[in-house]
PDB file of C-alpha atoms in Angstrom:
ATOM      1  CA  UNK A1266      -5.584  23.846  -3.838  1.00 38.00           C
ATOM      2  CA  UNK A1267      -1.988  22.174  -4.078  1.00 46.00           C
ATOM      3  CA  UNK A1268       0.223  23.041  -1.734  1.00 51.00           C
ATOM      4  CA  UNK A1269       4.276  24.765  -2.567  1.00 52.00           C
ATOM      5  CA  UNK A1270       6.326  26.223   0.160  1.00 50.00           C
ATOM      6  CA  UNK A1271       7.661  29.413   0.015  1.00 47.00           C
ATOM      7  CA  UNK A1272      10.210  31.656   2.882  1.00 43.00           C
ATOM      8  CA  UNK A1273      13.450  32.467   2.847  1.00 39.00           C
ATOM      9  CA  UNK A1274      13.984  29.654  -0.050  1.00 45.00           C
ATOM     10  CA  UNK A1275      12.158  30.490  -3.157  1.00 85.00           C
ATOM     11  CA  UNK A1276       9.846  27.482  -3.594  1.00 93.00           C
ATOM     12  CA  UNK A1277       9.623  23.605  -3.126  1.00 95.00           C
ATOM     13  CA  UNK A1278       7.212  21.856  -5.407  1.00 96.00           C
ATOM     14  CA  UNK A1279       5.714  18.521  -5.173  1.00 97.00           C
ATOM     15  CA  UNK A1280       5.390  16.269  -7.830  1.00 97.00           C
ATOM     16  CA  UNK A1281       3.987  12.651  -7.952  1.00 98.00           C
ATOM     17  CA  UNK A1282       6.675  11.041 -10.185  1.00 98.00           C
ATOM     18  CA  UNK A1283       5.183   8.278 -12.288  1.00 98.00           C
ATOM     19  CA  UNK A1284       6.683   4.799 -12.729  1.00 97.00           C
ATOM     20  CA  UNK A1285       8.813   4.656 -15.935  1.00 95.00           C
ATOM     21  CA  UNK A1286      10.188   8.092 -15.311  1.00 96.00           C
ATOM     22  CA  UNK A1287      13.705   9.175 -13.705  1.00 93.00           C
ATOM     23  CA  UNK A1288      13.968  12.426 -11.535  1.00 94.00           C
ATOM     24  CA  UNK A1289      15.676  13.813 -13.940  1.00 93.00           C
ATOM     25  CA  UNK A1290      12.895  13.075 -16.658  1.00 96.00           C
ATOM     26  CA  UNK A1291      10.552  15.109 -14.528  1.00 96.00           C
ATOM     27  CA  UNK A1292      12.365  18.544 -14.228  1.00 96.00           C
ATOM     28  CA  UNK A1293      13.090  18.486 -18.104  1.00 97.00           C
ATOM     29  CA  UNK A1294       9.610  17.916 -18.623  1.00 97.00           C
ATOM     30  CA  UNK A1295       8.655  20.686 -15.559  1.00 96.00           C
ATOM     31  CA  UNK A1296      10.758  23.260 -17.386  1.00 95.00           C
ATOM     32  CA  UNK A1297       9.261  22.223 -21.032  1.00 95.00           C
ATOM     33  CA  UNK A1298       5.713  22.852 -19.660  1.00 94.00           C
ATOM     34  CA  UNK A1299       6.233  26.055 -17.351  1.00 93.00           C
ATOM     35  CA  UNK A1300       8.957  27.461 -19.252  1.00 92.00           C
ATOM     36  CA  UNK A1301      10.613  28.187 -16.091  1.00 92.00           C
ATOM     37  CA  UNK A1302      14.217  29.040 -16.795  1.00 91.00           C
ATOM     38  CA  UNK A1303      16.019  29.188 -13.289  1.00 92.00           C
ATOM     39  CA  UNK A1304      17.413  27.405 -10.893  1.00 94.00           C
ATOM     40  CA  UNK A1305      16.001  24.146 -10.494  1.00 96.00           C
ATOM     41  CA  UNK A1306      17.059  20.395  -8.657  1.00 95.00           C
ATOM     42  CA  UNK A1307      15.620  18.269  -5.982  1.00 95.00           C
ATOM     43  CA  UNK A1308      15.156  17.033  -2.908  1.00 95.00           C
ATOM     44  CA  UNK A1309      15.662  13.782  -3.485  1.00 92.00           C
ATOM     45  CA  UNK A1310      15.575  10.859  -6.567  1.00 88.00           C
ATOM     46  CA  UNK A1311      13.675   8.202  -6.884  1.00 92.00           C
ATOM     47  CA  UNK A1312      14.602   5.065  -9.302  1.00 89.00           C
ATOM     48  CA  UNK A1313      12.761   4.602 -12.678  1.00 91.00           C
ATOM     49  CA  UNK A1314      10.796   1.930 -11.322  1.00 93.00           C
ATOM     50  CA  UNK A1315       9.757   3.560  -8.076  1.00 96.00           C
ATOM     51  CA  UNK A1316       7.042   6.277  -7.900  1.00 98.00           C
ATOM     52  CA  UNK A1317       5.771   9.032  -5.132  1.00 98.00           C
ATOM     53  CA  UNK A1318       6.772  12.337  -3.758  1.00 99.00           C
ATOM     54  CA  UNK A1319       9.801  13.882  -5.017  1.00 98.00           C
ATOM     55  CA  UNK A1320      10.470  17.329  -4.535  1.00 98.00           C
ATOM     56  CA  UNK A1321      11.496  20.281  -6.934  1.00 97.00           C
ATOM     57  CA  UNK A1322      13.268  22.765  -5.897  1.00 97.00           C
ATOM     58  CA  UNK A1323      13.398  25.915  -7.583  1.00 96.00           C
ATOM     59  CA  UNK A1324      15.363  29.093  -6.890  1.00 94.00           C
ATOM     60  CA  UNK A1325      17.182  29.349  -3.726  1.00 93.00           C
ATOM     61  CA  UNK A1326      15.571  26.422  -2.488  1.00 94.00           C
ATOM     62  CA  UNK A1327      18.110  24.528  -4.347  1.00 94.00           C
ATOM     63  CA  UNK A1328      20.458  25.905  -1.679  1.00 94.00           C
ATOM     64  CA  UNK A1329      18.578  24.114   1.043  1.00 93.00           C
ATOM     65  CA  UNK A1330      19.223  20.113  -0.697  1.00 93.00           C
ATOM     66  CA  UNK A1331      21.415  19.018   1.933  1.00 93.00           C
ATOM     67  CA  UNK A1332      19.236  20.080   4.413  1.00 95.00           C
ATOM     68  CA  UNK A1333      16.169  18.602   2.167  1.00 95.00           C
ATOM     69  CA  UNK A1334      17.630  15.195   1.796  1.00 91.00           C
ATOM     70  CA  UNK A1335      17.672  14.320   5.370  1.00 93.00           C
ATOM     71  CA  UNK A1336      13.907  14.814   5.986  1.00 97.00           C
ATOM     72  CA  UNK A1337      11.827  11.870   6.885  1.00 98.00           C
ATOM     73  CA  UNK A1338      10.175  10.068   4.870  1.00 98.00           C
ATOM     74  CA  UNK A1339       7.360   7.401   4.298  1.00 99.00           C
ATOM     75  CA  UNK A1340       7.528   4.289   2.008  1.00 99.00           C
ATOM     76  CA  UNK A1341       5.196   1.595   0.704  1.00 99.00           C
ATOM     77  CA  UNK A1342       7.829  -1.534  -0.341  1.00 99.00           C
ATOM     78  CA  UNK A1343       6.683  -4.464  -1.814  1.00 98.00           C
ATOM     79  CA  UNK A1344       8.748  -7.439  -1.743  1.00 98.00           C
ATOM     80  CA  UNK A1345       9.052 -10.584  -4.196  1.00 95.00           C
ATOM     81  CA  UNK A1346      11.000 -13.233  -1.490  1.00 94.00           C
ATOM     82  CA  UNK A1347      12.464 -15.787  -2.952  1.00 90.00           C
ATOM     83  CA  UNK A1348      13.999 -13.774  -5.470  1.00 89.00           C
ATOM     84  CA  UNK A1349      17.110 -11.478  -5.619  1.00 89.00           C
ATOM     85  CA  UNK A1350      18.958  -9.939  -8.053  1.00 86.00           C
ATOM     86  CA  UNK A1351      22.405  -7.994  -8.727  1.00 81.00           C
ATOM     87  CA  UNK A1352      20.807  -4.596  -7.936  1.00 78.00           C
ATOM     88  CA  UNK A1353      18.345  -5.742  -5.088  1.00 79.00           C
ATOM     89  CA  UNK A1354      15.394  -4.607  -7.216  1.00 84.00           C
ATOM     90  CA  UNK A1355      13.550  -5.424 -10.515  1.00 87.00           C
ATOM     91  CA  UNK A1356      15.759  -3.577 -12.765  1.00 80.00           C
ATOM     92  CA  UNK A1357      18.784  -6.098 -12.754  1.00 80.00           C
ATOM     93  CA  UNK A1358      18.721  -9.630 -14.217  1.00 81.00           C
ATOM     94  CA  UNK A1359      17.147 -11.987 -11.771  1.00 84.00           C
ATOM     95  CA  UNK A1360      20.162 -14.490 -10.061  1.00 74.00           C
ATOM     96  CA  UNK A1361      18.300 -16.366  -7.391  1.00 70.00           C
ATOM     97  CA  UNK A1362      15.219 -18.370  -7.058  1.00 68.00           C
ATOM     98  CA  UNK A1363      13.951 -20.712  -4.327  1.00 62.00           C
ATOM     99  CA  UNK A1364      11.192 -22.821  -5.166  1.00 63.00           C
ATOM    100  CA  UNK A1365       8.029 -22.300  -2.909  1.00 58.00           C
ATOM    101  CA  UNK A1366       7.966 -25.477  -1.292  1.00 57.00           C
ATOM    102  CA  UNK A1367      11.476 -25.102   0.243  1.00 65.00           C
ATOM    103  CA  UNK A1368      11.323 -21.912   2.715  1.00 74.00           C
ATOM    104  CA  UNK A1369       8.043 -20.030   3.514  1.00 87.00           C
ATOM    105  CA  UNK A1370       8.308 -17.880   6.650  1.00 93.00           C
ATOM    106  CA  UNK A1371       5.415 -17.412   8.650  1.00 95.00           C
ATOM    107  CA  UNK A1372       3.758 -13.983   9.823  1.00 96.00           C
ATOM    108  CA  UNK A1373       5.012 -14.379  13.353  1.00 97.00           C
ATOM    109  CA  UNK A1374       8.627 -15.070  11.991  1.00 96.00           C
ATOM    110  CA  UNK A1375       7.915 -11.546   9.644  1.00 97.00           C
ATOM    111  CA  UNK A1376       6.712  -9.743  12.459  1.00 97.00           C
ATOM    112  CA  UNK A1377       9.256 -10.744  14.731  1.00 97.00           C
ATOM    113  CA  UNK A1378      12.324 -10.250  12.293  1.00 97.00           C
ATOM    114  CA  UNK A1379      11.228  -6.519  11.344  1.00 98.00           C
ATOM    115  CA  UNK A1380      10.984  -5.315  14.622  1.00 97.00           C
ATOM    116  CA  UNK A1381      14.993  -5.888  14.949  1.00 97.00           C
ATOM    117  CA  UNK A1382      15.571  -2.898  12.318  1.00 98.00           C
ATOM    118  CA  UNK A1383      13.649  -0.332  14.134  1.00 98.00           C
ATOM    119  CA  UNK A1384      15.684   2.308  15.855  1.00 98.00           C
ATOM    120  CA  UNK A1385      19.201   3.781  14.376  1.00 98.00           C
ATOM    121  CA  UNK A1386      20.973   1.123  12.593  1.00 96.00           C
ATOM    122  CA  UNK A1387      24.058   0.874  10.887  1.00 95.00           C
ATOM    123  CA  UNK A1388      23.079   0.269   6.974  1.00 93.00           C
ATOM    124  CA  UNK A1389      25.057  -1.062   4.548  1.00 85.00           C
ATOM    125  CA  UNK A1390      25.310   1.318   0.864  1.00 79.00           C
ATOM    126  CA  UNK A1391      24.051  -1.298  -1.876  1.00 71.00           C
ATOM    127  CA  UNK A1392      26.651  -1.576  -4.411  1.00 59.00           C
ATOM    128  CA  UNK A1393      24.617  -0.299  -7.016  1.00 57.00           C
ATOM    129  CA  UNK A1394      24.015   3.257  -5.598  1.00 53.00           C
ATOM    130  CA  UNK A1395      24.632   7.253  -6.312  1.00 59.00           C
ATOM    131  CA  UNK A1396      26.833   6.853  -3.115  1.00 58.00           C
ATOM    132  CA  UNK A1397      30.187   7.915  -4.090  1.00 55.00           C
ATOM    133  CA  UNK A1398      33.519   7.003  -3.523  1.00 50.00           C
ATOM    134  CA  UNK A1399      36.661   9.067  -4.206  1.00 55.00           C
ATOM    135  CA  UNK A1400      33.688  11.010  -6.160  1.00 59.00           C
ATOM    136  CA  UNK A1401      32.599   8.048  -8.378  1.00 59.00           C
ATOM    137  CA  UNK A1402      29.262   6.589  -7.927  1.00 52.00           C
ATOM    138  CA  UNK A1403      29.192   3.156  -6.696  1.00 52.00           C
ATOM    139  CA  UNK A1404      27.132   1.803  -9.820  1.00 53.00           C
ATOM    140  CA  UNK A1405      29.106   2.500 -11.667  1.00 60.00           C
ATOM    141  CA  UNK A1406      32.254   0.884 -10.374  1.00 52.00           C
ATOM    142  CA  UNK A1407      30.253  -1.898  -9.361  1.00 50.00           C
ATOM    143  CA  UNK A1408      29.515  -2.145 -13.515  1.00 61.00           C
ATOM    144  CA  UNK A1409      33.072  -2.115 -13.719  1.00 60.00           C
ATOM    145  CA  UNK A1410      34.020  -5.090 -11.139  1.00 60.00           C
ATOM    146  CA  UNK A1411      34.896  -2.899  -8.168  1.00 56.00           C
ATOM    147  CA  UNK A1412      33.001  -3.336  -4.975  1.00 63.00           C
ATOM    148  CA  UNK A1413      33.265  -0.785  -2.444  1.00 59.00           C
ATOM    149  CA  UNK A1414      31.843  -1.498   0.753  1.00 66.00           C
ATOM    150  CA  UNK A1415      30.118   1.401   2.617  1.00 72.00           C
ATOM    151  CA  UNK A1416      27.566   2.061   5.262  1.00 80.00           C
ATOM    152  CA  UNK A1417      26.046   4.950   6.995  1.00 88.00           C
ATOM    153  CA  UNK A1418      23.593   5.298  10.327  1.00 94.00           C
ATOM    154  CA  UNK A1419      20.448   5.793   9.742  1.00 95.00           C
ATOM    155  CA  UNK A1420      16.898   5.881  11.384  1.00 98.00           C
ATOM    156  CA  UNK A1421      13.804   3.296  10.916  1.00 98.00           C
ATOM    157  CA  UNK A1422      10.716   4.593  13.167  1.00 99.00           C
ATOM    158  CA  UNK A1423       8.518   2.118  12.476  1.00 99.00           C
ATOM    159  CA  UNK A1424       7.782  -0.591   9.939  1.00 99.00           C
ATOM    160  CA  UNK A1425       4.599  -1.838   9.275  1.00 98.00           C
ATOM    161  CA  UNK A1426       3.329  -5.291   8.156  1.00 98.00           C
ATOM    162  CA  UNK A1427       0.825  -4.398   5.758  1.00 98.00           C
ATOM    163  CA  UNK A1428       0.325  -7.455   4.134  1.00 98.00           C
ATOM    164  CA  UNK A1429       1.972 -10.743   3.194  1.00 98.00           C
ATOM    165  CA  UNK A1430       0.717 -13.779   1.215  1.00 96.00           C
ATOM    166  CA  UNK A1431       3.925 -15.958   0.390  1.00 93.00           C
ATOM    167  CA  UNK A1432       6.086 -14.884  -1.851  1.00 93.00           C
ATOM    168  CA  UNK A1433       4.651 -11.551  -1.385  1.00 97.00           C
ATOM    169  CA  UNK A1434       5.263  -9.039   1.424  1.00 97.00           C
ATOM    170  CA  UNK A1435       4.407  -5.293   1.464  1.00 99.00           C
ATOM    171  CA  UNK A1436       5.588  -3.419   4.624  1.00 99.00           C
ATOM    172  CA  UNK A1437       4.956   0.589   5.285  1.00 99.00           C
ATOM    173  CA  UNK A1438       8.345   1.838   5.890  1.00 99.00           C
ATOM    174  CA  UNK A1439       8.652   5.431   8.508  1.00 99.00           C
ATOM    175  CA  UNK A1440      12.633   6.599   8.029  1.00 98.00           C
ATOM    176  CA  UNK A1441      14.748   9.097   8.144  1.00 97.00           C
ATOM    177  CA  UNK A1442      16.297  10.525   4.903  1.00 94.00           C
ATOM    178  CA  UNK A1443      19.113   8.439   3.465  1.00 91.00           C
ATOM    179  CA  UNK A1444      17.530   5.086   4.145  1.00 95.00           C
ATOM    180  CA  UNK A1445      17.812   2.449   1.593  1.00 93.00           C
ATOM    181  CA  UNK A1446      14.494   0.804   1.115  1.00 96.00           C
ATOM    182  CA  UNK A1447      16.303  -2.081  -1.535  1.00 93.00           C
ATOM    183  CA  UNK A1448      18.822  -2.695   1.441  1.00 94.00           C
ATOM    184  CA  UNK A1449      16.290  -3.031   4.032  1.00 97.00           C
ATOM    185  CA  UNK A1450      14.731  -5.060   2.342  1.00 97.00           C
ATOM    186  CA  UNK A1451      17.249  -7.227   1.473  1.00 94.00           C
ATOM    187  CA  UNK A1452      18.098  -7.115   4.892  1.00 95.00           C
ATOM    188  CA  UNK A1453      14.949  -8.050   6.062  1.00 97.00           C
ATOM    189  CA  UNK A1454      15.009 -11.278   4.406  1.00 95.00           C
ATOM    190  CA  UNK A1455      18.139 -12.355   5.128  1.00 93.00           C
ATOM    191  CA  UNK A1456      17.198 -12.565   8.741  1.00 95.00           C
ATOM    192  CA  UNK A1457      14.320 -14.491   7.501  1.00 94.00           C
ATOM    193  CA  UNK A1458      16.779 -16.911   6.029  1.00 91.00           C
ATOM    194  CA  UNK A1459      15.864 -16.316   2.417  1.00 91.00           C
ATOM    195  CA  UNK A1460      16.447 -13.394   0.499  1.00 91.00           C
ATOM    196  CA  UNK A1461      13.714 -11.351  -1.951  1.00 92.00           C
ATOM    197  CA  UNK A1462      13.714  -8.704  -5.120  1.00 94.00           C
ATOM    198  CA  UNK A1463      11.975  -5.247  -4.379  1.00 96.00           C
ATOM    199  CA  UNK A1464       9.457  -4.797  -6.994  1.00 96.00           C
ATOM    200  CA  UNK A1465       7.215  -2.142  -6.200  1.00 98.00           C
ATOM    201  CA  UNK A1466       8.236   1.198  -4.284  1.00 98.00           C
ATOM    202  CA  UNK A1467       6.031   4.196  -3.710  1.00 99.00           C
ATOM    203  CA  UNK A1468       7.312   7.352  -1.597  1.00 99.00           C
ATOM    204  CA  UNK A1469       4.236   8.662   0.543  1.00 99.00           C
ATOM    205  CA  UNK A1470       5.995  11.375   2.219  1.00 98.00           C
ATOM    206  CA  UNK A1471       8.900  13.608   2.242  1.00 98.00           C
ATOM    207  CA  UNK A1472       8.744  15.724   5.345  1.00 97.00           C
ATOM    208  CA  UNK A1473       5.129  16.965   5.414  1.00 97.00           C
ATOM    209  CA  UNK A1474       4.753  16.782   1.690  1.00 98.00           C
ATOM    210  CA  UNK A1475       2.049  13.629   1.195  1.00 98.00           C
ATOM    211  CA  UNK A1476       0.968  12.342  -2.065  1.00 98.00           C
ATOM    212  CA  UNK A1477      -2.399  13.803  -2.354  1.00 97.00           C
ATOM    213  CA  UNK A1478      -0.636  17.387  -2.334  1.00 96.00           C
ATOM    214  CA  UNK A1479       1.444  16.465  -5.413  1.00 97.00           C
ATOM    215  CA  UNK A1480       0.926  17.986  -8.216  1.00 97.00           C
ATOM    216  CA  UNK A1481       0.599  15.303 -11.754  1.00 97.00           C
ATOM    217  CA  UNK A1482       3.012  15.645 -14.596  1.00 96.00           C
ATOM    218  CA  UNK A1483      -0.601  16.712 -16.404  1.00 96.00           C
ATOM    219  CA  UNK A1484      -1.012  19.470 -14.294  1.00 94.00           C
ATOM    220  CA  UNK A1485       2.711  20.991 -14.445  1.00 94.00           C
ATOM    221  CA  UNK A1486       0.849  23.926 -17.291  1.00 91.00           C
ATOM    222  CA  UNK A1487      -1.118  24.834 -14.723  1.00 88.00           C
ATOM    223  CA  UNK A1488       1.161  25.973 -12.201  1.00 87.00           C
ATOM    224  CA  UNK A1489       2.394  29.521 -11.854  1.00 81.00           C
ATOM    225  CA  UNK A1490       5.513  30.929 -11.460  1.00 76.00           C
ATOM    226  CA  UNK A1491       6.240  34.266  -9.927  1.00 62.00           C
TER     227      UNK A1491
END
């Protein structure tokens, strides 16, 4: 049976939020399929090209985001080196390439240069975020010209090599909430000396809310509110 959480908040839902789809996308459908009619936000987005665990929150719960937010998570993050673009990821234009037989760092050198982001690091807010500033988001005044430059501490537990075959790279990623996967990994290959596009992101956990307890957009008719 799929698992909700109910207490003093009203309920948290997990949903496995395909590629292709924003957040947003998935409570409008959620409240199209349950006709639920309440409350209702999350615990978290996830970009339109990313997929995983996000979290809906329904009733009081919705109270509880800040707190939400904040819990650690798990990340799969695959990375295209070589390659960059204006956003960090594969939804902006591509702006960089370096042929293959220029730079190709070695596993040691991978290995070596992750370890040197675990622990509580000061991380930069990527231009094209919901971060705001003077209560605009940053994308959108980085659409408009205007660069703001922000950063915020933050937690890495661990990172995990998982595998890498040049240009590709896929690391596990163990964080607190509010980490920027697109900036670490930009980071991360900057202090390989290159610099990469995030391709492929997939959210494995938010607090103790794991993929296989996710419910599919498919099965949203199914579930029951009281």
């Amino acid at each position: 049976m799929l698992k909700t959480m109910t207490s003093e908040i009203d309920r948290i839902i997990p949903v496995y939020k395909p590629v292709g789809f924003s957040t947003f996308d998935l409570i409008r459908i959620f409240k199209k399929k349950t006709g639920y009619k309440g409350k209702i936000g999350h615990g978290g987005t996830l970009d339109p090209f990313a997929c995983g665990v996000v979290l809906l929150l329904l009733g009081k719960a919705t109270k509880k985001f800040e707190e939400i937010k904040l819990w650690d998570k798990v990340y799969i993050a695959g990375l295209r080196l070589g390659i960059d673009s204006e956003t960090g990821d594969i939804a902006g234009e591509v702006r960089k390439f370096e042929p293959q037989n220029i730079f190709i760092p070695d596993r040691e050198s991978i290995e070596k240069a992750i370890k040197n982001f675990i622990g509580e690091i000061d991380q930069k807010v990527p231009l094209y975020s919901a971060a705001k500033y003077k209560g605009r988001p940053l994308y959108k005044l980085a659409k408009n010209g205007i660069k703001v430059e922000k950063s915020k501490m933050v937690k890495i537990y661990n990172i995990e090599l998982i595998n890498y075959r040049y240009p590709i790279l896929t690391i596990r990623v163990c964080c607190s909430g509010g980490v920027y996967i697109r900036q670490l990994a930009h980071d991360i290959a900057e202090e390989l000396g290159t610099t990469c596009l995030l391709f492929y992101l997939e959210r494995e956990r938010v607090g103790n809310f794991t993929i296989k307890e996710c419910y599919l957009i498919e099965d949203f008719e199914k579930i029951t509110i009281q």
